[in-house]
Amino acid sequence: SAVISQKPSRDICQRGTSLTIQCQVDSQVTMMFWYRQQPGQSLTLIATANQGSEATYESGFVIDKFPISRPNLTFSTLTVSNMSPEDSSIYLCSVEIRDGYTFGSGTRLTVV
Amino acid sequence: GQQVMQIPQYQHVQEGEDFTTYCNSSTTLSNIQWYKQRPGGHPVFLIQLVKSGEVKKQKRLTFQFGEAKKNSSLHITATQTTDVGTYFCAGADRGSTLGRLYFGRGTQLTVWP
């Protein structure tokens, strides 16, 4: 099954700045998924990223706030823009494997 | 819209006791998946159930998918401290290739030694 390398693992950022999270997969995948998990909460899908096309965003998430790049079939980035404390969360990327999904190790973001 | 409800939110058991978490979907699912997230970790895939009424076992873990494909359960027999974590169910509303997952809220399991 696919292995995902996600970085950074954690960061503390000033409000108003942006952070770009990277995910590298060890095999080619059609779709990559970006999730947010607030402390003690479930996973919320932010967007689905396909190579060569615009990402598809879920209700409540917009491209200006969470721009996504998908330059090839093994890599994607998610940027959290103009951050506020409410963006403090864990961000995870995910790809489909046989019968399920595998996740990156997550990026724990704290906005101060 | 699609919702997956999961109960209980928390469960505290003594080592050796059994544990069950339940998921219920507002719509019929294509499949349901279960994940375990250890404290400080990321979700790890456990299993997928596809067929109506399906039952699968992994050692002390038993997974069931309801006849109507709208509910599911995970049962752990004789819990151990290594079972600690949050267990999530996630329903897919289409075939796994294209469908998005709807995660339940999760059940946080604590096991006292």
Short mmCIF file of C-alpha atoms in Angstrom, two decimals:
data_model
loop_
_atom_site.label_atom_id
_atom_site.label_comp_id
_atom_site.label_asym_id
_atom_site.label_seq_id
_atom_site.Cartn_x
_atom_site.Cartn_y
_atom_site.Cartn_z
CA SER A 1 0.00 0.00 0.00
CA ALA A 2 1.01 3.63 -0.47
CA VAL A 3 3.20 5.44 2.05
CA ILE A 4 2.75 9.17 2.55
CA SER A 5 5.40 11.56 3.82
CA GLN A 6 3.84 14.70 5.21
CA LYS A 7 5.63 17.79 6.43
CA PRO A 8 5.96 19.79 8.50
CA SER A 9 4.82 17.63 11.39
CA ARG A 10 3.99 20.69 13.43
CA ASP A 11 4.32 24.45 13.34
CA ILE A 12 3.47 27.50 15.36
CA CYS A 13 2.53 30.44 13.17
CA GLN A 14 1.63 34.06 13.62
CA ARG A 15 -1.86 35.13 12.66
CA GLY A 16 -2.08 36.66 9.22
CA THR A 17 0.67 34.48 7.79
CA SER A 18 0.39 31.40 5.57
CA LEU A 19 1.68 27.86 5.90
CA THR A 20 2.15 25.33 3.13
CA ILE A 21 1.86 21.65 3.97
CA GLN A 22 3.37 19.06 1.67
CA CYS A 23 2.49 15.45 1.03
CA GLN A 24 4.64 13.09 -0.99
CA VAL A 25 3.34 9.64 -1.91
CA ASP A 26 5.63 6.75 -2.82
CA SER A 27 3.40 5.72 -5.73
CA GLN A 28 1.24 7.44 -8.31
CA VAL A 29 -2.31 8.13 -7.20
CA THR A 30 -5.19 9.75 -9.02
CA MET A 31 -6.79 11.57 -6.12
CA MET A 32 -5.42 13.03 -2.93
CA PHE A 33 -7.62 14.21 -0.11
CA TRP A 34 -7.02 16.91 2.45
CA TYR A 35 -8.68 16.74 5.87
CA ARG A 36 -8.83 18.90 8.96
CA GLN A 37 -9.16 17.44 12.44
CA GLN A 38 -9.80 19.88 15.23
CA PRO A 39 -8.72 18.77 18.72
CA GLY A 40 -10.82 15.88 19.94
CA GLN A 41 -13.00 15.99 16.85
CA SER A 42 -13.61 13.92 13.78
CA LEU A 43 -12.08 14.38 10.34
CA THR A 44 -13.58 16.95 8.01
CA LEU A 45 -12.80 16.78 4.32
CA ILE A 46 -11.45 20.07 2.99
CA ALA A 47 -10.96 19.20 -0.67
CA THR A 48 -10.13 16.54 -3.20
CA ALA A 49 -7.12 17.16 -5.41
CA ASN A 50 -6.81 15.62 -8.86
CA GLN A 51 -3.70 16.00 -10.94
CA GLY A 52 -4.15 18.46 -13.78
CA SER A 53 -7.41 19.97 -12.62
CA GLU A 54 -8.76 22.34 -10.01
CA ALA A 55 -9.33 20.88 -6.59
CA THR A 56 -12.90 20.22 -5.52
CA TYR A 57 -13.74 21.94 -2.25
CA GLU A 58 -16.29 20.86 0.32
CA SER A 59 -18.93 23.18 1.67
CA GLY A 60 -17.39 25.72 4.02
CA PHE A 61 -13.94 25.63 2.44
CA VAL A 62 -12.79 27.97 -0.31
CA ILE A 63 -9.83 28.08 -2.62
CA ASP A 64 -8.68 31.52 -1.49
CA LYS A 65 -8.29 30.27 2.07
CA PHE A 66 -6.98 26.77 1.28
CA PRO A 67 -5.24 26.81 -2.10
CA ILE A 68 -4.12 23.37 -3.23
CA SER A 69 -1.53 22.37 -5.78
CA ARG A 70 -1.24 18.99 -7.46
CA PRO A 71 1.63 19.22 -9.90
CA ASN A 72 2.00 15.47 -10.46
CA LEU A 73 0.59 12.11 -9.40
CA THR A 74 2.77 11.76 -6.30
CA PHE A 75 2.72 15.20 -4.70
CA SER A 76 0.32 17.79 -3.35
CA THR A 77 0.40 20.87 -1.18
CA LEU A 78 -2.23 22.57 0.91
CA THR A 79 -1.73 26.18 1.97
CA VAL A 80 -3.55 27.64 4.94
CA SER A 81 -3.73 31.33 4.11
CA ASN A 82 -4.12 34.43 6.26
CA MET A 83 -4.25 32.27 9.37
CA SER A 84 -6.27 32.99 12.47
CA PRO A 85 -6.36 31.08 15.78
CA GLU A 86 -9.48 29.29 14.53
CA ASP A 87 -7.26 27.54 11.96
CA SER A 88 -5.37 25.77 14.74
CA SER A 89 -5.92 22.15 13.93
CA ILE A 90 -4.35 18.99 12.57
CA TYR A 91 -4.23 18.81 8.79
CA LEU A 92 -3.96 15.43 7.11
CA CYS A 93 -3.58 14.26 3.56
CA SER A 94 -4.91 10.92 2.44
CA VAL A 95 -4.87 8.62 -0.56
CA GLU A 96 -6.86 5.58 -1.43
CA ILE A 97 -5.35 2.14 -0.89
CA ARG A 98 -6.87 -1.24 -1.48
CA ASP A 99 -10.19 -1.29 0.38
CA GLY A 100 -9.54 1.90 2.33
CA TYR A 101 -7.44 5.01 2.74
CA THR A 102 -4.06 5.74 4.20
CA PHE A 103 -3.19 9.00 5.91
CA GLY A 104 -0.12 11.12 6.28
CA SER A 105 1.19 11.57 9.78
CA GLY A 106 -0.49 14.97 10.01
CA THR A 107 0.56 18.57 10.52
CA ARG A 108 -0.29 20.02 13.91
CA LEU A 109 -0.81 23.73 13.37
CA THR A 110 -1.03 26.28 16.16
CA VAL A 111 -1.83 29.88 15.26
CA VAL A 112 -0.94 32.50 17.83
CA GLY B 1 -26.92 15.65 3.48
CA GLN B 2 -25.06 12.51 4.36
CA GLN B 3 -24.41 12.01 8.06
CA VAL B 4 -22.74 9.26 10.01
CA MET B 5 -23.55 9.20 13.69
CA GLN B 6 -21.31 7.28 16.08
CA ILE B 7 -21.87 6.40 19.72
CA PRO B 8 -20.71 6.45 22.40
CA GLN B 9 -18.34 9.38 22.26
CA TYR B 10 -16.30 8.05 25.17
CA GLN B 11 -15.93 4.63 26.72
CA HIS B 12 -13.87 3.73 29.76
CA VAL B 13 -13.39 0.02 30.47
CA GLN B 14 -11.27 -2.13 32.69
CA GLU B 15 -8.79 -4.35 30.94
CA GLY B 16 -10.49 -7.60 30.02
CA GLU B 17 -13.93 -6.07 29.54
CA ASP B 18 -15.59 -5.92 26.16
CA PHE B 19 -16.17 -2.75 24.12
CA THR B 20 -18.58 -1.86 21.35
CA THR B 21 -18.99 1.25 19.22
CA TYR B 22 -21.92 1.81 16.86
CA CYS B 23 -22.36 3.79 13.67
CA ASN B 24 -25.55 4.78 11.95
CA SER B 25 -25.90 6.46 8.58
CA SER B 26 -28.74 8.64 7.37
CA THR B 27 -28.50 6.99 3.95
CA THR B 28 -27.58 3.62 2.49
CA LEU B 29 -23.84 3.22 2.21
CA SER B 30 -21.74 1.70 -0.52
CA ASN B 31 -19.30 0.49 2.09
CA ILE B 32 -18.17 1.34 5.59
CA GLN B 33 -14.62 1.51 6.84
CA TRP B 34 -13.16 1.54 10.32
CA TYR B 35 -10.07 3.40 11.48
CA LYS B 36 -8.09 3.55 14.71
CA GLN B 37 -6.26 6.65 15.85
CA ARG B 38 -3.85 6.34 18.73
CA PRO B 39 -3.33 9.40 20.92
CA GLY B 40 -1.11 11.83 19.01
CA GLY B 41 -1.24 9.67 15.90
CA HIS B 42 -3.07 9.62 12.61
CA PRO B 43 -5.97 7.40 11.57
CA VAL B 44 -4.95 3.90 10.54
CA PHE B 45 -7.19 1.80 8.32
CA LEU B 46 -8.56 -1.33 9.99
CA ILE B 47 -11.13 -2.84 7.65
CA GLN B 48 -13.76 -2.28 4.98
CA LEU B 49 -17.21 -3.88 4.92
CA VAL B 50 -19.09 -3.97 1.66
CA LYS B 51 -21.83 -6.60 1.72
CA SER B 52 -25.16 -6.41 3.47
CA GLY B 53 -24.98 -8.30 6.76
CA GLU B 54 -21.25 -8.82 6.46
CA VAL B 55 -19.26 -9.85 9.52
CA LYS B 56 -15.48 -9.77 9.63
CA LYS B 57 -13.08 -10.63 12.41
CA GLN B 58 -9.55 -9.53 13.17
CA LYS B 59 -8.36 -11.42 16.24
CA ARG B 60 -10.35 -9.85 19.11
CA LEU B 61 -12.11 -7.33 16.85
CA THR B 62 -15.46 -8.12 15.21
CA PHE B 63 -16.94 -5.80 12.60
CA GLN B 64 -20.53 -5.96 11.40
CA PHE B 65 -22.39 -4.24 8.58
CA GLY B 66 -26.16 -4.05 8.87
CA GLU B 67 -28.59 -5.71 6.51
CA ALA B 68 -29.76 -2.33 5.22
CA LYS B 69 -26.15 -1.10 4.88
CA LYS B 70 -26.95 1.86 7.09
CA ASN B 71 -25.37 0.79 10.34
CA SER B 72 -22.24 -0.90 11.58
CA SER B 73 -20.54 -1.91 14.77
CA LEU B 74 -17.10 -2.71 16.06
CA HIS B 75 -16.81 -5.04 19.03
CA ILE B 76 -13.58 -5.69 20.90
CA THR B 77 -13.49 -8.75 23.14
CA ALA B 78 -11.38 -8.70 26.29
CA THR B 79 -9.83 -5.29 25.81
CA GLN B 80 -6.14 -4.71 26.37
CA THR B 81 -4.26 -1.51 27.10
CA THR B 82 -2.97 -1.59 23.53
CA ASP B 83 -6.56 -1.03 22.34
CA VAL B 84 -6.51 2.53 23.67
CA GLY B 85 -7.36 5.10 21.02
CA THR B 86 -10.20 6.62 19.08
CA TYR B 87 -12.13 4.40 16.71
CA PHE B 88 -13.77 6.05 13.72
CA CYS B 89 -16.24 4.65 11.28
CA ALA B 90 -16.36 6.20 7.81
CA GLY B 91 -19.07 5.62 5.27
CA ALA B 92 -18.70 5.86 1.52
CA ASP B 93 -21.71 6.86 -0.52
CA ARG B 94 -20.38 5.58 -3.83
CA GLY B 95 -17.86 3.05 -5.03
CA SER B 96 -14.52 3.39 -3.28
CA THR B 97 -12.82 4.69 -6.39
CA LEU B 98 -14.86 7.84 -6.59
CA GLY B 99 -16.71 8.21 -3.33
CA ARG B 100 -15.91 10.57 -0.51
CA LEU B 101 -15.86 9.35 3.08
CA TYR B 102 -18.15 10.59 5.81
CA PHE B 103 -16.48 10.11 9.16
CA GLY B 104 -18.32 9.47 12.37
CA ARG B 105 -17.42 11.49 15.41
CA GLY B 106 -15.34 8.66 16.83
CA THR B 107 -15.39 6.72 20.09
CA GLN B 108 -12.50 7.39 22.41
CA LEU B 109 -11.62 4.21 24.27
CA THR B 110 -9.73 4.26 27.55
CA VAL B 111 -8.62 0.98 29.09
CA TRP B 112 -7.67 0.79 32.75
CA PRO B 113 -5.04 -1.82 33.57
#
